[in-house]
Amino acid sequence: MTRILFVCTGNVHRSVLAERLLAARLPPGSSLRPESAGTEAWHRSPMEDATSAVLKELGGDGSGFVSRPLTAQLVASAALVLGLAREHREAAVRLAPWAMRRCFTLREFMRLADEGGGGVGGFQALVAAAAARRGTAAPVPPDEDNVPDPWGRPRHELCECAREIDGRVSRLARLWVMSEGGASSVGDKTV
């Protein structure tokens, strides 16, 4: 079982969308296990109702979800940690500095993985190659690595956020399938 941990602030919008949408985009029987946590999450809070509705519209399943705080153990046990903003990646690295080469923002990882041309050599090789490219890639403005937080924003902004996350995790699911030597039938939906 390979774990990917998505991190946001409250673990009720962005990270849970990423977790549950990736789960919906993976082929049946996949050994990739998406999870999520929040830097300021309350333990066992439910998903926001609006987020649950948008998730369902995109084909995700929100049943049984409860939030949880980010811990060093969660970071250490994940093969890949993807913050939804730079502050989330930094929080993960502060908790488990030895995991730094496995910690990215979602946008950063997808940019670096796309530059590398796919998941040849397995998933760990894909993560290692993205980490190696991080030091040589042209820098981007800080906001370019952040998925905007929909907290307290109008529903259309939550939908935009969800669509962006869905597009990125759909690509991540395809990379996973390629790295594991399979063919992808990952689909995209719109809200």
CSV table of C-alpha atoms in Angstrom, one decimal:
chain,number,residue,atom,x,y,z
A,1,MET,CA,0.0,0.0,0.0
A,2,THR,CA,1.4,3.4,-1.0
A,3,ARG,CA,0.0,6.4,0.8
A,4,ILE,CA,-0.4,10.0,-0.5
A,5,LEU,CA,-1.2,12.6,2.1
A,6,PHE,CA,-3.0,15.8,1.1
A,7,VAL,CA,-2.7,18.7,3.5
A,8,CYS,CA,-4.7,22.0,3.9
A,9,THR,CA,-5.7,24.1,6.8
A,10,GLY,CA,-9.0,22.8,8.2
A,11,ASN,CA,-9.2,19.5,6.3
A,12,VAL,CA,-12.8,20.2,5.3
A,13,HIS,CA,-12.4,21.6,1.8
A,14,ARG,CA,-9.2,21.4,-0.4
A,15,SER,CA,-7.4,18.4,1.1
A,16,VAL,CA,-10.5,16.3,1.4
A,17,LEU,CA,-11.5,17.1,-2.2
A,18,ALA,CA,-8.1,16.0,-3.3
A,19,GLU,CA,-8.2,12.8,-1.2
A,20,ARG,CA,-11.7,11.7,-2.3
A,21,LEU,CA,-11.4,12.8,-5.9
A,22,LEU,CA,-8.1,11.0,-6.3
A,23,ALA,CA,-9.7,7.9,-4.8
A,24,ALA,CA,-12.6,8.2,-7.4
A,25,ARG,CA,-10.1,8.5,-10.3
A,26,LEU,CA,-7.9,5.5,-9.4
A,27,PRO,CA,-8.6,2.1,-11.0
A,28,PRO,CA,-10.4,-0.5,-8.9
A,29,GLY,CA,-8.0,-2.4,-6.7
A,30,SER,CA,-5.3,0.3,-6.8
A,31,SER,CA,-2.7,0.0,-4.1
A,32,LEU,CA,-2.5,3.8,-3.9
A,33,ARG,CA,-4.2,5.1,-0.8
A,34,PRO,CA,-5.1,8.8,-0.7
A,35,GLU,CA,-5.5,10.4,2.8
A,36,SER,CA,-5.8,14.0,4.1
A,37,ALA,CA,-5.1,16.1,7.2
A,38,GLY,CA,-5.2,19.8,8.2
A,39,THR,CA,-2.6,22.0,9.9
A,40,GLU,CA,-5.4,23.5,12.0
A,41,ALA,CA,-8.0,20.7,11.7
A,42,TRP,CA,-10.2,19.8,14.6
A,43,HIS,CA,-10.1,16.1,15.2
A,44,ARG,CA,-13.2,14.4,13.7
A,45,SER,CA,-15.0,17.4,12.2
A,46,PRO,CA,-17.3,16.5,9.3
A,47,MET,CA,-16.8,17.7,5.8
A,48,GLU,CA,-18.5,21.0,5.0
A,49,ASP,CA,-21.9,20.5,3.4
A,50,ALA,CA,-21.1,22.6,0.3
A,51,THR,CA,-17.9,20.6,-0.2
A,52,SER,CA,-19.7,17.3,0.1
A,53,ALA,CA,-22.2,18.4,-2.5
A,54,VAL,CA,-19.5,19.6,-5.0
A,55,LEU,CA,-17.6,16.4,-4.4
A,56,LYS,CA,-20.6,14.3,-5.2
A,57,GLU,CA,-21.3,16.3,-8.4
A,58,LEU,CA,-17.7,15.4,-9.5
A,59,GLY,CA,-18.2,11.7,-8.8
A,60,GLY,CA,-16.5,11.5,-5.4
A,61,ASP,CA,-17.7,9.8,-2.3
A,62,GLY,CA,-17.7,11.8,1.0
A,63,SER,CA,-19.2,9.1,3.2
A,64,GLY,CA,-17.5,8.4,6.5
A,65,PHE,CA,-15.1,11.4,6.2
A,66,VAL,CA,-13.9,13.1,9.4
A,67,SER,CA,-11.1,15.6,9.6
A,68,ARG,CA,-7.8,15.0,11.4
A,69,PRO,CA,-4.9,17.2,12.4
A,70,LEU,CA,-1.5,16.9,10.6
A,71,THR,CA,1.1,14.9,12.6
A,72,ALA,CA,4.7,14.0,12.2
A,73,GLN,CA,3.7,10.3,11.9
A,74,LEU,CA,1.3,11.0,9.1
A,75,VAL,CA,4.0,12.9,7.2
A,76,ALA,CA,6.6,10.2,7.9
A,77,SER,CA,4.4,7.3,6.7
A,78,ALA,CA,3.4,8.9,3.4
A,79,ALA,CA,5.2,8.2,0.2
A,80,LEU,CA,4.2,11.6,-1.0
A,81,VAL,CA,2.9,14.7,0.9
A,82,LEU,CA,1.0,17.3,-1.2
A,83,GLY,CA,0.1,20.6,0.5
A,84,LEU,CA,-2.6,22.6,-1.2
A,85,ALA,CA,-0.5,25.8,-0.4
A,86,ARG,CA,3.1,26.4,0.4
A,87,GLU,CA,2.3,26.9,4.1
A,88,HIS,CA,1.0,23.4,4.2
A,89,ARG,CA,4.1,21.9,2.6
A,90,GLU,CA,6.2,23.9,5.1
A,91,ALA,CA,4.2,22.7,8.0
A,92,ALA,CA,4.7,19.1,7.0
A,93,VAL,CA,8.5,19.6,6.6
A,94,ARG,CA,8.6,21.3,10.0
A,95,LEU,CA,7.0,18.2,11.6
A,96,ALA,CA,9.2,15.7,9.7
A,97,PRO,CA,12.3,17.4,8.2
A,98,TRP,CA,13.6,14.0,7.0
A,99,ALA,CA,10.6,13.8,4.7
A,100,MET,CA,11.4,17.0,2.8
A,101,ARG,CA,12.2,15.3,-0.5
A,102,ARG,CA,8.6,13.8,-0.4
A,103,CYS,CA,6.8,17.1,0.4
A,104,PHE,CA,5.5,19.4,-2.3
A,105,THR,CA,2.5,21.5,-3.1
A,106,LEU,CA,0.0,19.8,-5.4
A,107,ARG,CA,0.7,22.4,-8.1
A,108,GLU,CA,4.4,22.1,-7.7
A,109,PHE,CA,4.5,18.3,-7.8
A,110,MET,CA,2.3,18.2,-10.9
A,111,ARG,CA,4.5,20.8,-12.6
A,112,LEU,CA,7.7,19.0,-11.8
A,113,ALA,CA,6.3,15.6,-12.7
A,114,ASP,CA,5.0,16.9,-16.0
A,115,GLU,CA,8.4,18.3,-16.8
A,116,GLY,CA,9.8,14.8,-16.2
A,117,GLY,CA,7.6,13.2,-18.8
A,118,GLY,CA,5.7,10.7,-16.7
A,119,GLY,CA,6.1,7.9,-14.2
A,120,VAL,CA,8.7,5.6,-15.8
A,121,GLY,CA,10.6,3.6,-13.2
A,122,GLY,CA,7.9,3.4,-10.6
A,123,PHE,CA,6.2,5.9,-8.3
A,124,GLN,CA,9.1,6.3,-5.9
A,125,ALA,CA,11.3,7.1,-8.9
A,126,LEU,CA,8.7,9.7,-10.0
A,127,VAL,CA,8.8,11.4,-6.6
A,128,ALA,CA,12.6,11.3,-6.5
A,129,ALA,CA,12.9,12.8,-10.0
A,130,ALA,CA,10.4,15.6,-9.1
A,131,ALA,CA,12.5,16.3,-5.9
A,132,ALA,CA,15.7,16.5,-8.0
A,133,ARG,CA,14.0,18.8,-10.5
A,134,ARG,CA,12.9,21.1,-7.8
A,135,GLY,CA,16.4,22.5,-7.3
A,136,THR,CA,16.9,23.1,-11.1
A,137,ALA,CA,13.5,24.3,-12.2
A,138,ALA,CA,12.9,27.9,-12.8
A,139,PRO,CA,11.3,29.5,-9.7
A,140,VAL,CA,7.7,30.5,-9.8
A,141,PRO,CA,5.9,33.3,-7.9
A,142,PRO,CA,4.8,32.0,-4.5
A,143,ASP,CA,1.0,32.2,-5.2
A,144,GLU,CA,1.5,30.0,-8.3
A,145,ASP,CA,1.9,27.0,-6.0
A,146,ASN,CA,-1.2,27.7,-3.9
A,147,VAL,CA,-4.7,26.4,-4.7
A,148,PRO,CA,-7.0,29.2,-3.4
A,149,ASP,CA,-8.8,28.5,-0.2
A,150,PRO,CA,-12.6,28.5,-0.7
A,151,TRP,CA,-13.4,28.9,3.0
A,152,GLY,CA,-16.2,31.4,3.4
A,153,ARG,CA,-16.2,32.2,-0.3
A,154,PRO,CA,-19.2,31.9,-2.7
A,155,ARG,CA,-20.1,28.5,-4.1
A,156,HIS,CA,-18.8,29.2,-7.6
A,157,GLU,CA,-15.3,29.7,-6.1
A,158,LEU,CA,-15.6,26.3,-4.3
A,159,CYS,CA,-16.6,24.8,-7.6
A,160,GLU,CA,-13.5,26.4,-9.3
A,161,CYS,CA,-11.3,25.1,-6.6
A,162,ALA,CA,-12.8,21.6,-6.9
A,163,ARG,CA,-12.4,21.5,-10.7
A,164,GLU,CA,-8.8,22.6,-10.4
A,165,ILE,CA,-8.1,19.9,-7.8
A,166,ASP,CA,-9.9,17.3,-9.8
A,167,GLY,CA,-7.9,18.1,-12.9
A,168,ARG,CA,-4.6,17.8,-11.0
A,169,VAL,CA,-5.5,14.6,-9.2
A,170,SER,CA,-6.8,13.1,-12.4
A,171,ARG,CA,-3.4,13.7,-13.9
A,172,LEU,CA,-1.8,12.3,-10.7
A,173,ALA,CA,-4.0,9.1,-11.1
A,174,ARG,CA,-2.8,8.7,-14.7
A,175,LEU,CA,0.9,9.1,-13.5
A,176,TRP,CA,0.3,6.5,-10.8
A,177,VAL,CA,-1.1,4.0,-13.4
A,178,MET,CA,1.7,4.7,-15.8
A,179,SER,CA,4.3,4.3,-13.0
A,180,GLU,CA,2.8,1.0,-12.1
A,181,GLY,CA,2.9,-0.2,-15.8
A,182,GLY,CA,-0.8,-0.1,-16.5
A,183,ALA,CA,-3.1,1.7,-18.9
A,184,SER,CA,-5.3,4.6,-17.6
A,185,SER,CA,-9.0,5.0,-18.1
A,186,VAL,CA,-9.2,8.0,-15.8
A,187,GLY,CA,-12.0,10.3,-16.7
A,188,ASP,CA,-12.8,13.9,-15.8
A,189,LYS,CA,-16.2,15.4,-14.8
A,190,THR,CA,-17.3,19.0,-14.5
A,191,VAL,CA,-19.4,20.9,-12.0
